[in-house]
Amino acid sequence: MEPPIADRVPALEINGLYAAYHQEPVLEDVSLSLPQGQWTAIVGPNGGGKSSLLSVVVGSLPPLRGEVRIFGRPALAQRQRGRIAYMAQQERMEWDFPISVRDTVMTGRFGMMRRDPLWQRLLPRRWANPAHRQAVEEALDDVDMLDMARRPIGALSGGQKKRVMLARALAQQAPILLLDEPLAGVDPPSEALIMASLERQRRAGRTLIMVTHDLPGARAHADQVLLINRTVIGMGAPETMLSDSMLARLAIGVPPTADEERHVAA
Ligand SMILES: Nc1ncnc2c1ncn2[C@@H]1O[C@H](COP(=O)(O)OP(=O)(O)OP(=O)(O)O)[C@@H](O)[C@H]1O
């Protein structure tokens, strides 16, 4: 049995985080706290470290210093419990790999399959734990991709690939969804399907943490915006964080002083 999560514990908490690639700093003294059940948009310039921040949270970029807690507990244990699902940027994927849409989404369940008893893992697929198959079918349905489930992933359009990658994250049924630019390069019909799906996730009580360059979308959907340019420039309501003065601060990478912050909030 999973221990219950207290309502007030932040979904994600980061304290004094530093990270680098080959001694080149990418994140410096990042501290933040994101509440449960809310939609946070992460906004920042190209190369500002947004994807790297998500990489630290999912464990693919080890921090130099600092602490990451998920629902109040160390990140590693929470990742192993499947508390975080991740949709990576499209450019990081290998699209020529010969795999169907359905099997791609099934890979989202592999972490959970490892937790099945050994005898269940050895069963032929049609007798294996039906929860995995059901989660995959529901996720495909959620992004309207059931009809294309047997197609090879490489044969899809950019927008359809994004929907499959979202379905793979949804199939994990994790309480936190990390999404790296889920709308980049997406056609309007796929964008509408993705946003409708994300709204359903929020209504279901999931925590959404989404890197985006789409400022109108962040204003319309996010509960709060986190501004990142190597460090945290600001965090708060979309109308405050996406004001001209905060965006100017974001561009130069310098957080406002306490006085300026009071002025922006007023
Ligand atoms: N695997 C890597 N190895 C070396 N340097 C990297 C690696 N990944 C990212 N970087 C560098 O780290 C910096 C931050 O990159 P990151 O992708 O985190 O920024 P970002 O804010 O997500 O940018 P974008 O909006 O362009 O996606 C950039 O200078 C980038 O070149």
PDB file of C-alpha atoms and ligand atoms in Angstrom:
ATOM      1  CA  MET A   1       0.000   0.000   0.000  1.00  0.00           C
ATOM      2  CA  GLU A   2       1.252   3.482  -0.947  1.00  0.00           C
ATOM      3  CA  PRO A   3       1.377   5.823   2.060  1.00  0.00           C
ATOM      4  CA  PRO A   4      -1.218   8.641   1.732  1.00  0.00           C
ATOM      5  CA  ILE A   5       0.051  12.071   0.648  1.00  0.00           C
ATOM      6  CA  ALA A   6      -0.916  14.978   2.921  1.00  0.00           C
ATOM      7  CA  ASP A   7      -2.775  17.721   0.976  1.00  0.00           C
ATOM      8  CA  ARG A   8      -0.516  20.571   2.030  1.00  0.00           C
ATOM      9  CA  VAL A   9       2.799  18.950   1.140  1.00  0.00           C
ATOM     10  CA  PRO A  10       4.181  20.546  -2.059  1.00  0.00           C
ATOM     11  CA  ALA A  11       4.127  18.314  -5.135  1.00  0.00           C
ATOM     12  CA  LEU A  12       7.668  19.457  -5.954  1.00  0.00           C
ATOM     13  CA  GLU A  13      10.143  21.260  -3.739  1.00  0.00           C
ATOM     14  CA  ILE A  14      13.663  22.245  -4.786  1.00  0.00           C
ATOM     15  CA  ASN A  15      16.222  23.875  -2.485  1.00  0.00           C
ATOM     16  CA  GLY A  16      19.572  25.395  -3.473  1.00  0.00           C
ATOM     17  CA  LEU A  17      19.940  23.420  -6.684  1.00  0.00           C
ATOM     18  CA  TYR A  18      23.062  23.741  -8.852  1.00  0.00           C
ATOM     19  CA  ALA A  19      23.632  21.741 -12.063  1.00  0.00           C
ATOM     20  CA  ALA A  20      26.168  21.813 -14.891  1.00  0.00           C
ATOM     21  CA  TYR A  21      27.174  20.081 -18.129  1.00  0.00           C
ATOM     22  CA  HIS A  22      30.935  19.470 -18.289  1.00  0.00           C
ATOM     23  CA  GLN A  23      31.616  22.143 -15.617  1.00  0.00           C
ATOM     24  CA  GLU A  24      29.468  24.660 -17.540  1.00  0.00           C
ATOM     25  CA  PRO A  25      26.802  25.877 -15.057  1.00  0.00           C
ATOM     26  CA  VAL A  26      23.214  25.551 -16.277  1.00  0.00           C
ATOM     27  CA  LEU A  27      21.198  25.994 -13.063  1.00  0.00           C
ATOM     28  CA  GLU A  28      22.354  28.134 -10.142  1.00  0.00           C
ATOM     29  CA  ASP A  29      20.789  28.333  -6.704  1.00  0.00           C
ATOM     30  CA  VAL A  30      17.312  27.271  -7.852  1.00  0.00           C
ATOM     31  CA  SER A  31      14.741  27.042  -5.053  1.00  0.00           C
ATOM     32  CA  LEU A  32      11.018  26.621  -5.585  1.00  0.00           C
ATOM     33  CA  SER A  33       7.910  24.991  -4.218  1.00  0.00           C
ATOM     34  CA  LEU A  34       4.977  23.913  -6.413  1.00  0.00           C
ATOM     35  CA  PRO A  35       1.651  23.017  -4.815  1.00  0.00           C
ATOM     36  CA  GLN A  36      -0.305  19.862  -5.567  1.00  0.00           C
ATOM     37  CA  GLY A  37      -3.124  19.777  -8.095  1.00  0.00           C
ATOM     38  CA  GLN A  38      -2.101  22.954  -9.923  1.00  0.00           C
ATOM     39  CA  TRP A  39      -0.898  23.739 -13.420  1.00  0.00           C
ATOM     40  CA  THR A  40       2.494  25.476 -13.452  1.00  0.00           C
ATOM     41  CA  ALA A  41       3.910  26.866 -16.696  1.00  0.00           C
ATOM     42  CA  ILE A  42       7.720  27.175 -16.797  1.00  0.00           C
ATOM     43  CA  VAL A  43       8.748  30.050 -19.054  1.00  0.00           C
ATOM     44  CA  GLY A  44      12.229  31.260 -19.994  1.00  0.00           C
ATOM     45  CA  PRO A  45      14.575  32.054 -22.883  1.00  0.00           C
ATOM     46  CA  ASN A  46      16.190  29.418 -25.125  1.00  0.00           C
ATOM     47  CA  GLY A  47      19.054  27.816 -23.229  1.00  0.00           C
ATOM     48  CA  GLY A  48      17.719  29.180 -19.908  1.00  0.00           C
ATOM     49  CA  GLY A  49      17.793  25.735 -18.286  1.00  0.00           C
ATOM     50  CA  LYS A  50      14.092  24.779 -18.350  1.00  0.00           C
ATOM     51  CA  SER A  51      14.617  21.305 -19.846  1.00  0.00           C
ATOM     52  CA  SER A  52      17.636  20.809 -17.594  1.00  0.00           C
ATOM     53  CA  LEU A  53      15.456  21.518 -14.564  1.00  0.00           C
ATOM     54  CA  LEU A  54      13.052  18.765 -15.664  1.00  0.00           C
ATOM     55  CA  SER A  55      16.057  16.471 -16.316  1.00  0.00           C
ATOM     56  CA  VAL A  56      17.152  16.945 -12.703  1.00  0.00           C
ATOM     57  CA  VAL A  57      13.646  16.143 -11.442  1.00  0.00           C
ATOM     58  CA  VAL A  58      13.436  12.923 -13.498  1.00  0.00           C
ATOM     59  CA  GLY A  59      16.964  11.934 -12.492  1.00  0.00           C
ATOM     60  CA  SER A  60      18.749  12.113 -15.851  1.00  0.00           C
ATOM     61  CA  LEU A  61      20.916  15.111 -14.834  1.00  0.00           C
ATOM     62  CA  PRO A  62      22.491  14.611 -11.388  1.00  0.00           C
ATOM     63  CA  PRO A  63      22.636  17.908  -9.473  1.00  0.00           C
ATOM     64  CA  LEU A  64      25.978  19.233  -8.214  1.00  0.00           C
ATOM     65  CA  ARG A  65      24.303  20.490  -5.069  1.00  0.00           C
ATOM     66  CA  GLY A  66      20.833  20.949  -3.652  1.00  0.00           C
ATOM     67  CA  GLU A  67      17.788  18.925  -2.817  1.00  0.00           C
ATOM     68  CA  VAL A  68      14.734  17.779  -4.807  1.00  0.00           C
ATOM     69  CA  ARG A  69      11.702  16.522  -2.900  1.00  0.00           C
ATOM     70  CA  ILE A  70       8.517  15.105  -4.378  1.00  0.00           C
ATOM     71  CA  PHE A  71       5.489  15.067  -2.078  1.00  0.00           C
ATOM     72  CA  GLY A  72       7.870  15.815   0.775  1.00  0.00           C
ATOM     73  CA  ARG A  73      10.133  12.808   0.204  1.00  0.00           C
ATOM     74  CA  PRO A  74      13.473  12.356  -1.608  1.00  0.00           C
ATOM     75  CA  ALA A  75      12.982  12.368  -5.383  1.00  0.00           C
ATOM     76  CA  LEU A  76      14.685   9.038  -6.109  1.00  0.00           C
ATOM     77  CA  ALA A  77      12.264   6.986  -3.989  1.00  0.00           C
ATOM     78  CA  GLN A  78       9.262   8.845  -5.423  1.00  0.00           C
ATOM     79  CA  ARG A  79      10.428   8.270  -8.993  1.00  0.00           C
ATOM     80  CA  GLN A  80      10.775   4.564  -8.215  1.00  0.00           C
ATOM     81  CA  ARG A  81       7.200   4.601  -6.895  1.00  0.00           C
ATOM     82  CA  GLY A  82       5.999   6.022 -10.222  1.00  0.00           C
ATOM     83  CA  ARG A  83       4.892   9.367  -8.780  1.00  0.00           C
ATOM     84  CA  ILE A  84       6.211  11.311 -11.804  1.00  0.00           C
ATOM     85  CA  ALA A  85       5.468  10.889 -15.511  1.00  0.00           C
ATOM     86  CA  TYR A  86       7.557  12.751 -18.078  1.00  0.00           C
ATOM     87  CA  MET A  87       6.971  13.826 -21.649  1.00  0.00           C
ATOM     88  CA  ALA A  88      10.326  14.795 -23.165  1.00  0.00           C
ATOM     89  CA  GLN A  89      10.953  17.323 -25.925  1.00  0.00           C
ATOM     90  CA  GLN A  90      10.248  15.784 -29.328  1.00  0.00           C
ATOM     91  CA  GLU A  91      13.799  16.360 -30.619  1.00  0.00           C
ATOM     92  CA  ARG A  92      15.120  13.886 -28.063  1.00  0.00           C
ATOM     93  CA  MET A  93      13.138  10.956 -29.470  1.00  0.00           C
ATOM     94  CA  GLU A  94      14.314   8.257 -31.910  1.00  0.00           C
ATOM     95  CA  TRP A  95      11.470   8.121 -34.454  1.00  0.00           C
ATOM     96  CA  ASP A  96      12.979   5.517 -36.829  1.00  0.00           C
ATOM     97  CA  PHE A  97      12.758   2.788 -34.208  1.00  0.00           C
ATOM     98  CA  PRO A  98      10.257   0.224 -35.603  1.00  0.00           C
ATOM     99  CA  ILE A  99       7.545   0.183 -32.942  1.00  0.00           C
ATOM    100  CA  SER A 100       3.773   0.664 -33.102  1.00  0.00           C
ATOM    101  CA  VAL A 101       1.871   3.524 -31.489  1.00  0.00           C
ATOM    102  CA  ARG A 102       0.285   1.109 -28.964  1.00  0.00           C
ATOM    103  CA  ASP A 103       3.617  -0.464 -27.970  1.00  0.00           C
ATOM    104  CA  THR A 104       5.184   3.002 -27.621  1.00  0.00           C
ATOM    105  CA  VAL A 105       2.496   3.912 -25.099  1.00  0.00           C
ATOM    106  CA  MET A 106       2.998   0.538 -23.381  1.00  0.00           C
ATOM    107  CA  THR A 107       6.644   1.485 -22.707  1.00  0.00           C
ATOM    108  CA  GLY A 108       5.210   4.024 -20.262  1.00  0.00           C
ATOM    109  CA  ARG A 109       4.085   1.047 -18.135  1.00  0.00           C
ATOM    110  CA  PHE A 110       7.466  -0.745 -18.055  1.00  0.00           C
ATOM    111  CA  GLY A 111       8.447   0.763 -14.706  1.00  0.00           C
ATOM    112  CA  MET A 112       5.245  -0.599 -13.172  1.00  0.00           C
ATOM    113  CA  MET A 113       5.653  -4.008 -14.851  1.00  0.00           C
ATOM    114  CA  ARG A 114       8.941  -4.400 -13.014  1.00  0.00           C
ATOM    115  CA  ARG A 115       6.925  -4.226  -9.804  1.00  0.00           C
ATOM    116  CA  ASP A 116       4.595  -7.071 -10.893  1.00  0.00           C
ATOM    117  CA  PRO A 117       5.438 -10.481  -9.343  1.00  0.00           C
ATOM    118  CA  LEU A 118       7.901 -12.479 -11.474  1.00  0.00           C
ATOM    119  CA  TRP A 119       5.302 -15.099 -12.515  1.00  0.00           C
ATOM    120  CA  GLN A 120       3.077 -12.333 -13.943  1.00  0.00           C
ATOM    121  CA  ARG A 121       5.941 -10.929 -15.984  1.00  0.00           C
ATOM    122  CA  LEU A 122       6.523 -14.346 -17.590  1.00  0.00           C
ATOM    123  CA  LEU A 123       2.923 -14.802 -18.786  1.00  0.00           C
ATOM    124  CA  PRO A 124       2.041 -14.408 -22.477  1.00  0.00           C
ATOM    125  CA  ARG A 125       0.833 -10.853 -23.149  1.00  0.00           C
ATOM    126  CA  ARG A 126      -2.869 -11.744 -23.415  1.00  0.00           C
ATOM    127  CA  TRP A 127      -2.837 -13.179 -19.865  1.00  0.00           C
ATOM    128  CA  ALA A 128      -0.586 -10.588 -18.312  1.00  0.00           C
ATOM    129  CA  ASN A 129      -1.882  -8.032 -15.792  1.00  0.00           C
ATOM    130  CA  PRO A 130      -4.830  -6.462 -17.668  1.00  0.00           C
ATOM    131  CA  ALA A 131      -4.351  -3.145 -15.840  1.00  0.00           C
ATOM    132  CA  HIS A 132      -1.374  -2.329 -18.100  1.00  0.00           C
ATOM    133  CA  ARG A 133      -3.336  -2.895 -21.295  1.00  0.00           C
ATOM    134  CA  GLN A 134      -6.339  -0.980 -19.956  1.00  0.00           C
ATOM    135  CA  ALA A 135      -4.204   2.027 -18.965  1.00  0.00           C
ATOM    136  CA  VAL A 136      -2.697   2.073 -22.474  1.00  0.00           C
ATOM    137  CA  GLU A 137      -6.101   1.909 -24.188  1.00  0.00           C
ATOM    138  CA  GLU A 138      -7.495   4.674 -21.959  1.00  0.00           C
ATOM    139  CA  ALA A 139      -4.483   6.901 -22.613  1.00  0.00           C
ATOM    140  CA  LEU A 140      -4.709   6.365 -26.387  1.00  0.00           C
ATOM    141  CA  ASP A 141      -8.420   7.177 -26.241  1.00  0.00           C
ATOM    142  CA  ASP A 142      -7.743  10.314 -24.188  1.00  0.00           C
ATOM    143  CA  VAL A 143      -5.615  11.804 -26.986  1.00  0.00           C
ATOM    144  CA  ASP A 144      -7.845  10.387 -29.758  1.00  0.00           C
ATOM    145  CA  MET A 145      -5.203   8.001 -31.112  1.00  0.00           C
ATOM    146  CA  LEU A 146      -6.977   4.626 -30.721  1.00  0.00           C
ATOM    147  CA  ASP A 147      -7.659   4.438 -34.469  1.00  0.00           C
ATOM    148  CA  MET A 148      -3.942   4.706 -35.208  1.00  0.00           C
ATOM    149  CA  ALA A 149      -2.756   2.327 -32.468  1.00  0.00           C
ATOM    150  CA  ARG A 150      -1.308  -0.231 -34.927  1.00  0.00           C
ATOM    151  CA  ARG A 151       0.594   2.276 -37.079  1.00  0.00           C
ATOM    152  CA  PRO A 152       4.389   2.539 -36.810  1.00  0.00           C
ATOM    153  CA  ILE A 153       5.281   5.578 -34.705  1.00  0.00           C
ATOM    154  CA  GLY A 154       7.562   6.945 -37.457  1.00  0.00           C
ATOM    155  CA  ALA A 155       4.608   7.219 -39.880  1.00  0.00           C
ATOM    156  CA  LEU A 156       2.772   9.857 -37.829  1.00  0.00           C
ATOM    157  CA  SER A 157       2.670  13.638 -38.232  1.00  0.00           C
ATOM    158  CA  GLY A 158       4.426  15.872 -35.676  1.00  0.00           C
ATOM    159  CA  GLY A 159       1.169  16.632 -33.850  1.00  0.00           C
ATOM    160  CA  GLN A 160       0.172  12.949 -33.743  1.00  0.00           C
ATOM    161  CA  LYS A 161       3.597  11.992 -32.366  1.00  0.00           C
ATOM    162  CA  LYS A 162       3.156  14.530 -29.587  1.00  0.00           C
ATOM    163  CA  ARG A 163      -0.237  13.024 -28.748  1.00  0.00           C
ATOM    164  CA  VAL A 164       1.350   9.559 -28.525  1.00  0.00           C
ATOM    165  CA  MET A 165       4.103  10.894 -26.261  1.00  0.00           C
ATOM    166  CA  LEU A 166       1.447  12.475 -24.050  1.00  0.00           C
ATOM    167  CA  ALA A 167      -0.465   9.150 -24.027  1.00  0.00           C
ATOM    168  CA  ARG A 168       2.723   7.380 -22.909  1.00  0.00           C
ATOM    169  CA  ALA A 169       3.015   9.788 -19.982  1.00  0.00           C
ATOM    170  CA  LEU A 170      -0.716   9.449 -19.161  1.00  0.00           C
ATOM    171  CA  ALA A 171      -0.467   5.639 -19.194  1.00  0.00           C
ATOM    172  CA  GLN A 172       1.828   5.905 -16.169  1.00  0.00           C
ATOM    173  CA  GLN A 173      -1.148   7.240 -14.160  1.00  0.00           C
ATOM    174  CA  ALA A 174       1.248   9.304 -12.066  1.00  0.00           C
ATOM    175  CA  PRO A 175       0.006  12.167  -9.870  1.00  0.00           C
ATOM    176  CA  ILE A 176       2.615  14.569 -11.355  1.00  0.00           C
ATOM    177  CA  LEU A 177       3.009  15.181 -15.086  1.00  0.00           C
ATOM    178  CA  LEU A 178       6.190  16.885 -16.332  1.00  0.00           C
ATOM    179  CA  LEU A 179       5.750  18.138 -19.878  1.00  0.00           C
ATOM    180  CA  ASP A 180       8.542  19.642 -21.974  1.00  0.00           C
ATOM    181  CA  GLU A 181       7.027  21.871 -24.670  1.00  0.00           C
ATOM    182  CA  PRO A 182       4.045  19.618 -25.428  1.00  0.00           C
ATOM    183  CA  LEU A 183       2.720  22.091 -28.013  1.00  0.00           C
ATOM    184  CA  ALA A 184       5.921  22.878 -29.955  1.00  0.00           C
ATOM    185  CA  GLY A 185       5.416  22.332 -33.686  1.00  0.00           C
ATOM    186  CA  VAL A 186       1.871  21.039 -33.194  1.00  0.00           C
ATOM    187  CA  ASP A 187      -0.985  21.697 -35.664  1.00  0.00           C
ATOM    188  CA  PRO A 188      -4.157  23.392 -34.277  1.00  0.00           C
ATOM    189  CA  PRO A 189      -6.341  20.206 -34.125  1.00  0.00           C
ATOM    190  CA  SER A 190      -3.666  18.304 -32.166  1.00  0.00           C
ATOM    191  CA  GLU A 191      -3.071  21.354 -29.959  1.00  0.00           C
ATOM    192  CA  ALA A 192      -6.779  21.450 -29.051  1.00  0.00           C
ATOM    193  CA  LEU A 193      -6.758  17.701 -28.253  1.00  0.00           C
ATOM    194  CA  ILE A 194      -3.615  18.031 -26.095  1.00  0.00           C
ATOM    195  CA  MET A 195      -4.951  21.031 -24.153  1.00  0.00           C
ATOM    196  CA  ALA A 196      -8.323  19.307 -23.598  1.00  0.00           C
ATOM    197  CA  SER A 197      -6.505  16.240 -22.285  1.00  0.00           C
ATOM    198  CA  LEU A 198      -4.348  18.344 -19.949  1.00  0.00           C
ATOM    199  CA  GLU A 199      -7.428  20.150 -18.636  1.00  0.00           C
ATOM    200  CA  ARG A 200      -8.951  16.724 -17.847  1.00  0.00           C
ATOM    201  CA  GLN A 201      -5.765  15.772 -15.982  1.00  0.00           C
ATOM    202  CA  ARG A 202      -5.963  18.919 -13.894  1.00  0.00           C
ATOM    203  CA  ARG A 203      -9.654  18.276 -13.112  1.00  0.00           C
ATOM    204  CA  ALA A 204      -8.666  14.754 -12.029  1.00  0.00           C
ATOM    205  CA  GLY A 205      -6.381  16.366  -9.425  1.00  0.00           C
ATOM    206  CA  ARG A 206      -3.029  15.807 -11.154  1.00  0.00           C
ATOM    207  CA  THR A 207      -0.181  18.325 -10.837  1.00  0.00           C
ATOM    208  CA  LEU A 208       0.939  19.655 -14.233  1.00  0.00           C
ATOM    209  CA  ILE A 209       4.396  21.169 -14.687  1.00  0.00           C
ATOM    210  CA  MET A 210       4.805  22.330 -18.274  1.00  0.00           C
ATOM    211  CA  VAL A 211       7.717  24.012 -20.038  1.00  0.00           C
ATOM    212  CA  THR A 212       6.305  26.292 -22.726  1.00  0.00           C
ATOM    213  CA  HIS A 213       7.088  29.212 -25.021  1.00  0.00           C
ATOM    214  CA  ASP A 214       3.345  29.762 -25.589  1.00  0.00           C
ATOM    215  CA  LEU A 215       2.639  32.831 -23.427  1.00  0.00           C
ATOM    216  CA  PRO A 216      -1.066  33.232 -24.412  1.00  0.00           C
ATOM    217  CA  GLY A 217      -1.548  29.520 -23.579  1.00  0.00           C
ATOM    218  CA  ALA A 218       0.183  29.975 -20.203  1.00  0.00           C
ATOM    219  CA  ARG A 219      -2.046  32.985 -19.440  1.00  0.00           C
ATOM    220  CA  ALA A 220      -5.182  31.039 -20.378  1.00  0.00           C
ATOM    221  CA  HIS A 221      -4.485  27.719 -18.650  1.00  0.00           C
ATOM    222  CA  ALA A 222      -1.793  27.926 -15.973  1.00  0.00           C
ATOM    223  CA  ASP A 223      -2.551  28.586 -12.303  1.00  0.00           C
ATOM    224  CA  GLN A 224       0.944  29.989 -11.918  1.00  0.00           C
ATOM    225  CA  VAL A 225       4.038  30.772 -13.923  1.00  0.00           C
ATOM    226  CA  LEU A 226       7.641  30.041 -12.964  1.00  0.00           C
ATOM    227  CA  LEU A 227      10.197  32.236 -14.739  1.00  0.00           C
ATOM    228  CA  ILE A 228      13.599  30.581 -15.194  1.00  0.00           C
ATOM    229  CA  ASN A 229      16.813  31.920 -16.655  1.00  0.00           C
ATOM    230  CA  ARG A 230      19.497  29.779 -14.988  1.00  0.00           C
ATOM    231  CA  THR A 231      17.941  30.749 -11.680  1.00  0.00           C
ATOM    232  CA  VAL A 232      14.382  31.548 -10.565  1.00  0.00           C
ATOM    233  CA  ILE A 233      13.458  35.042 -11.772  1.00  0.00           C
ATOM    234  CA  GLY A 234       9.947  34.903 -10.365  1.00  0.00           C
ATOM    235  CA  MET A 235       6.994  32.723  -9.538  1.00  0.00           C
ATOM    236  CA  GLY A 236       3.361  33.760  -9.185  1.00  0.00           C
ATOM    237  CA  ALA A 237       0.100  34.471 -10.972  1.00  0.00           C
ATOM    238  CA  PRO A 238       0.323  34.439 -14.799  1.00  0.00           C
ATOM    239  CA  GLU A 239      -0.791  38.101 -15.124  1.00  0.00           C
ATOM    240  CA  THR A 240       2.012  39.230 -12.773  1.00  0.00           C
ATOM    241  CA  MET A 241       4.787  36.981 -14.095  1.00  0.00           C
ATOM    242  CA  LEU A 242       3.980  37.640 -17.756  1.00  0.00           C
ATOM    243  CA  SER A 243       3.926  41.425 -17.366  1.00  0.00           C
ATOM    244  CA  ASP A 244       6.323  43.440 -19.552  1.00  0.00           C
ATOM    245  CA  SER A 245       8.554  44.313 -16.585  1.00  0.00           C
ATOM    246  CA  MET A 246       8.922  40.697 -15.436  1.00  0.00           C
ATOM    247  CA  LEU A 247       9.575  39.495 -18.991  1.00  0.00           C
ATOM    248  CA  ALA A 248      12.286  42.173 -19.301  1.00  0.00           C
ATOM    249  CA  ARG A 249      13.830  40.857 -16.042  1.00  0.00           C
ATOM    250  CA  LEU A 250      13.601  37.329 -17.426  1.00  0.00           C
ATOM    251  CA  ALA A 251      15.449  38.321 -20.604  1.00  0.00           C
ATOM    252  CA  ILE A 252      18.426  39.725 -18.665  1.00  0.00           C
ATOM    253  CA  GLY A 253      18.331  36.915 -16.112  1.00  0.00           C
ATOM    254  CA  VAL A 254      18.210  39.115 -13.013  1.00  0.00           C
ATOM    255  CA  PRO A 255      15.405  38.703 -10.446  1.00  0.00           C
ATOM    256  CA  PRO A 256      13.640  41.918  -9.351  1.00  0.00           C
ATOM    257  CA  THR A 257      14.644  43.512  -6.043  1.00  0.00           C
ATOM    258  CA  ALA A 258      12.139  43.269  -3.158  1.00  0.00           C
ATOM    259  CA  ASP A 259      11.002  46.871  -3.909  1.00  0.00           C
ATOM    260  CA  GLU A 260      10.457  46.146  -7.597  1.00  0.00           C
ATOM    261  CA  GLU A 261       8.590  42.958  -6.716  1.00  0.00           C
ATOM    262  CA  ARG A 262       6.136  44.906  -4.517  1.00  0.00           C
ATOM    263  CA  HIS A 263       5.655  47.372  -7.380  1.00  0.00           C
ATOM    264  CA  VAL A 264       4.927  44.573  -9.920  1.00  0.00           C
ATOM    265  CA  ALA A 265       2.485  42.841  -7.567  1.00  0.00           C
ATOM    266  CA  ALA A 266       0.572  46.075  -6.829  1.00  0.00           C
TER     267      ALA A 266
HETATM  268  N1  LIG B   1      23.196  17.168 -22.758  1.00  0.00           N
HETATM  269  C1  LIG B   1      23.784  18.364 -22.768  1.00  0.00           C
HETATM  270  N2  LIG B   1      25.129  18.477 -22.815  1.00  0.00           N
HETATM  271  C2  LIG B   1      25.737  19.684 -22.797  1.00  0.00           C
HETATM  272  N3  LIG B   1      25.075  20.859 -22.732  1.00  0.00           N
HETATM  273  C3  LIG B   1      23.739  20.817 -22.688  1.00  0.00           C
HETATM  274  C4  LIG B   1      23.028  19.562 -22.699  1.00  0.00           C
HETATM  275  N4  LIG B   1      21.687  19.833 -22.627  1.00  0.00           N
HETATM  276  C5  LIG B   1      21.581  21.179 -22.580  1.00  0.00           C
HETATM  277  N5  LIG B   1      22.800  21.761 -22.609  1.00  0.00           N
HETATM  278  C6  LIG B   1      23.072  23.205 -22.541  1.00  0.00           C
HETATM  279  O1  LIG B   1      22.503  23.699 -21.332  1.00  0.00           O
HETATM  280  C7  LIG B   1      21.902  24.974 -21.539  1.00  0.00           C
HETATM  281  C8  LIG B   1      20.439  24.917 -21.114  1.00  0.00           C
HETATM  282  O2  LIG B   1      19.745  24.028 -21.979  1.00  0.00           O
HETATM  283  P1  LIG B   1      18.228  23.634 -21.741  1.00  0.00           P
HETATM  284  O3  LIG B   1      17.850  22.708 -22.855  1.00  0.00           O
HETATM  285  O4  LIG B   1      18.036  23.177 -20.350  1.00  0.00           O
HETATM  286  O5  LIG B   1      17.500  25.054 -21.920  1.00  0.00           O
HETATM  287  P2  LIG B   1      15.983  25.375 -22.228  1.00  0.00           P
HETATM  288  O6  LIG B   1      15.617  26.527 -21.367  1.00  0.00           O
HETATM  289  O7  LIG B   1      15.141  24.156 -22.106  1.00  0.00           O
HETATM  290  O8  LIG B   1      16.071  25.837 -23.753  1.00  0.00           O
HETATM  291  P3  LIG B   1      15.007  25.736 -24.968  1.00  0.00           P
HETATM  292  O9  LIG B   1      13.910  26.723 -24.682  1.00  0.00           O
HETATM  293  O10 LIG B   1      15.830  26.137 -26.146  1.00  0.00           O
HETATM  294  O11 LIG B   1      14.526  24.298 -25.043  1.00  0.00           O
HETATM  295  C9  LIG B   1      22.103  25.307 -23.009  1.00  0.00           C
HETATM  296  O12 LIG B   1      23.224  26.131 -23.117  1.00  0.00           O
HETATM  297  C10 LIG B   1      22.362  23.957 -23.654  1.00  0.00           C
HETATM  298  O13 LIG B   1      23.175  24.078 -24.789  1.00  0.00           O
END
